[in-house]
């Protein structure tokens, strides 16, 4: 029996990065029919049930996924590397946002700012704890503070995903406070 963490990781992989890996396609807003997803999973040796998907969506600690109102479709709320447009609305962030990364990236970030790398946006958090956990996944933690207020003032656009992650195109180095 697969754990919810295993299923969540698999769904993140398929719905954010590699739908082709199980032979399915996302629509332009990132949605896929749950039935199609289930049959793709089954054909690729990862058989799960609709009830398991619904339970993972409900219990996801970061609310990573959304079901459509009729529960027929599912998508990831953020984190994509495939080019989808979930219809993020511009929003005003708190004055300071946080980004957790690894110390080995700092020289490069000092030189070029934060870039989106493989994803569609740079991911920022209003919570230091979340930023810390994200950074620790990459190695020795470096916590960066982003002057979101200054960026807004200078015309940068921020979006808030359905699960509360702040997204933007890039963060030039002058808005970043590095750890001393
Ligand atoms: C770094 C989690 C060198 C960046 C979280 C990061 C998030 C640079 C890494 C979501 C750089 C990319 C995303 C530059 C950025 N030079 N390194 N110029 N600019 N980087 O995984 O933000 O738990 O693509 O600092 O909650 O770590 O998966 O992004 O270390 O929302 O649901 O390049 O993942 O959500 O790494 O994480 P990632 P991220 P989940």
PDB file of N, CA and C and ligand atoms in Angstrom, residues 16 62 64 78 99 101 105 108-109 112-115 117 119 123 134 137-138 165, ligand 1:
ATOM      1  N   UNK A  16       3.550  18.709 -11.963  1.00  0.00           N
ATOM      2  CA  UNK A  16       4.385  19.916 -12.079  1.00  0.00           C
ATOM      3  C   UNK A  16       5.423  19.799 -13.188  1.00  0.00           C
ATOM      4  N   UNK A  62       1.117  21.288   2.543  1.00  0.00           N
ATOM      5  CA  UNK A  62       1.214  22.603   1.900  1.00  0.00           C
ATOM      6  C   UNK A  62       0.074  22.854   0.922  1.00  0.00           C
ATOM      7  N   UNK A  64      -0.749  21.290  -1.807  1.00  0.00           N
ATOM      8  CA  UNK A  64      -0.056  21.364  -3.098  1.00  0.00           C
ATOM      9  C   UNK A  64      -0.964  21.213  -4.311  1.00  0.00           C
ATOM     10  N   UNK A  78       1.134  25.177  -7.571  1.00  0.00           N
ATOM     11  CA  UNK A  78       2.336  25.930  -7.964  1.00  0.00           C
ATOM     12  C   UNK A  78       3.483  24.943  -8.138  1.00  0.00           C
ATOM     13  N   UNK A  99      13.316  33.527   1.397  1.00  0.00           N
ATOM     14  CA  UNK A  99      13.696  32.474   0.451  1.00  0.00           C
ATOM     15  C   UNK A  99      14.808  31.654   1.085  1.00  0.00           C
ATOM     16  N   UNK A 101      17.671  28.863   0.721  1.00  0.00           N
ATOM     17  CA  UNK A 101      18.479  28.229  -0.316  1.00  0.00           C
ATOM     18  C   UNK A 101      19.695  27.597   0.342  1.00  0.00           C
ATOM     19  N   UNK A 105      24.916  28.183  -3.276  1.00  0.00           N
ATOM     20  CA  UNK A 105      24.347  28.982  -4.369  1.00  0.00           C
ATOM     21  C   UNK A 105      24.559  30.492  -4.167  1.00  0.00           C
ATOM     22  N   UNK A 108      26.582  32.801  -6.639  1.00  0.00           N
ATOM     23  CA  UNK A 108      25.882  32.966  -7.903  1.00  0.00           C
ATOM     24  C   UNK A 108      24.665  33.893  -7.728  1.00  0.00           C
ATOM     25  N   UNK A 109      23.940  33.740  -6.606  1.00  0.00           N
ATOM     26  CA  UNK A 109      22.764  34.597  -6.373  1.00  0.00           C
ATOM     27  C   UNK A 109      23.206  36.048  -6.143  1.00  0.00           C
ATOM     28  N   UNK A 112      23.808  37.349  -9.742  1.00  0.00           N
ATOM     29  CA  UNK A 112      22.732  37.461 -10.753  1.00  0.00           C
ATOM     30  C   UNK A 112      21.339  37.601 -10.155  1.00  0.00           C
ATOM     31  N   UNK A 113      21.216  37.576  -8.821  1.00  0.00           N
ATOM     32  CA  UNK A 113      19.893  37.607  -8.206  1.00  0.00           C
ATOM     33  C   UNK A 113      19.256  36.228  -8.238  1.00  0.00           C
ATOM     34  N   UNK A 114      18.020  36.147  -7.735  1.00  0.00           N
ATOM     35  CA  UNK A 114      17.301  34.868  -7.753  1.00  0.00           C
ATOM     36  C   UNK A 114      16.623  34.708  -9.104  1.00  0.00           C
ATOM     37  N   UNK A 115      16.868  33.576  -9.732  1.00  0.00           N
ATOM     38  CA  UNK A 115      16.189  33.311 -10.998  1.00  0.00           C
ATOM     39  C   UNK A 115      15.311  32.081 -10.831  1.00  0.00           C
ATOM     40  N   UNK A 117      15.171  29.367 -12.436  1.00  0.00           N
ATOM     41  CA  UNK A 117      15.808  28.078 -12.764  1.00  0.00           C
ATOM     42  C   UNK A 117      14.864  27.245 -13.624  1.00  0.00           C
ATOM     43  N   UNK A 119      11.823  26.261 -12.846  1.00  0.00           N
ATOM     44  CA  UNK A 119      10.378  26.466 -12.608  1.00  0.00           C
ATOM     45  C   UNK A 119       9.867  27.698 -13.354  1.00  0.00           C
ATOM     46  N   UNK A 123      10.095  31.154  -6.191  1.00  0.00           N
ATOM     47  CA  UNK A 123       9.166  30.866  -5.099  1.00  0.00           C
ATOM     48  C   UNK A 123       9.644  31.529  -3.805  1.00  0.00           C
ATOM     49  N   UNK A 134      12.485  24.668   2.999  1.00  0.00           N
ATOM     50  CA  UNK A 134      12.775  24.604   1.557  1.00  0.00           C
ATOM     51  C   UNK A 134      14.294  24.654   1.330  1.00  0.00           C
ATOM     52  N   UNK A 137      16.431  21.525   2.052  1.00  0.00           N
ATOM     53  CA  UNK A 137      16.388  20.431   1.076  1.00  0.00           C
ATOM     54  C   UNK A 137      17.574  20.511   0.107  1.00  0.00           C
ATOM     55  N   UNK A 138      18.140  21.704  -0.035  1.00  0.00           N
ATOM     56  CA  UNK A 138      19.204  21.874  -1.028  1.00  0.00           C
ATOM     57  C   UNK A 138      20.602  21.722  -0.435  1.00  0.00           C
ATOM     58  N   UNK A 165       1.806  30.453  -1.694  1.00  0.00           N
ATOM     59  CA  UNK A 165       3.211  30.665  -2.054  1.00  0.00           C
ATOM     60  C   UNK A 165       3.306  31.935  -2.903  1.00  0.00           C
TER      61      UNK A 165
HETATM   62  C1  LIG B   1      18.452  28.471  -6.393  1.00  0.00           C
HETATM   63  C2  LIG B   1       8.683  23.731  -2.436  1.00  0.00           C
HETATM   64  C3  LIG B   1      22.212  29.830  -8.137  1.00  0.00           C
HETATM   65  C4  LIG B   1      17.278  28.678  -5.455  1.00  0.00           C
HETATM   66  C5  LIG B   1       8.735  25.075  -1.793  1.00  0.00           C
HETATM   67  C6  LIG B   1      16.932  27.244  -5.130  1.00  0.00           C
HETATM   68  C7  LIG B   1       8.764  26.033  -2.920  1.00  0.00           C
HETATM   69  C8  LIG B   1      19.975  29.930  -7.675  1.00  0.00           C
HETATM   70  C9  LIG B   1      17.269  26.498  -6.412  1.00  0.00           C
HETATM   71  C10 LIG B   1       9.064  25.205  -4.136  1.00  0.00           C
HETATM   72  C11 LIG B   1      19.857  31.144  -8.387  1.00  0.00           C
HETATM   73  C12 LIG B   1      16.040  26.132  -7.222  1.00  0.00           C
HETATM   74  C13 LIG B   1      10.268  25.685  -4.873  1.00  0.00           C
HETATM   75  C14 LIG B   1      21.029  31.665  -8.983  1.00  0.00           C
HETATM   76  C15 LIG B   1      17.920  30.634  -7.614  1.00  0.00           C
HETATM   77  N1  LIG B   1      22.176  30.991  -8.814  1.00  0.00           N
HETATM   78  N2  LIG B   1      21.141  29.283  -7.551  1.00  0.00           N
HETATM   79  N3  LIG B   1      21.002  32.805  -9.686  1.00  0.00           N
HETATM   80  N4  LIG B   1      18.578  31.552  -8.325  1.00  0.00           N
HETATM   81  N5  LIG B   1      18.752  29.645  -7.207  1.00  0.00           N
HETATM   82  O1  LIG B   1      13.501  23.536  -6.112  1.00  0.00           O
HETATM   83  O2  LIG B   1      12.480  27.702  -4.316  1.00  0.00           O
HETATM   84  O3  LIG B   1       7.460  21.310  -0.975  1.00  0.00           O
HETATM   85  O4  LIG B   1      13.467  24.992  -8.198  1.00  0.00           O
HETATM   86  O5  LIG B   1      17.667  29.428  -4.318  1.00  0.00           O
HETATM   87  O6  LIG B   1       7.643  25.311  -0.956  1.00  0.00           O
HETATM   88  O7  LIG B   1      13.861  25.661  -3.644  1.00  0.00           O
HETATM   89  O8  LIG B   1       7.879  21.006  -3.420  1.00  0.00           O
HETATM   90  O9  LIG B   1      13.049  26.031  -6.016  1.00  0.00           O
HETATM   91  O10 LIG B   1      17.725  26.764  -4.084  1.00  0.00           O
HETATM   92  O11 LIG B   1       7.525  26.632  -3.062  1.00  0.00           O
HETATM   93  O12 LIG B   1       5.641  21.669  -2.589  1.00  0.00           O
HETATM   94  O13 LIG B   1      18.077  27.384  -7.196  1.00  0.00           O
HETATM   95  O14 LIG B   1       9.247  23.881  -3.696  1.00  0.00           O
HETATM   96  O15 LIG B   1       7.391  23.273  -2.527  1.00  0.00           O
HETATM   97  O16 LIG B   1      15.351  25.115  -6.544  1.00  0.00           O
HETATM   98  O17 LIG B   1      11.477  25.424  -4.164  1.00  0.00           O
HETATM   99  P1  LIG B   1      13.817  24.837  -6.774  1.00  0.00           P
HETATM  100  P2  LIG B   1      12.791  26.256  -4.447  1.00  0.00           P
HETATM  101  P3  LIG B   1       7.079  21.731  -2.366  1.00  0.00           P
END
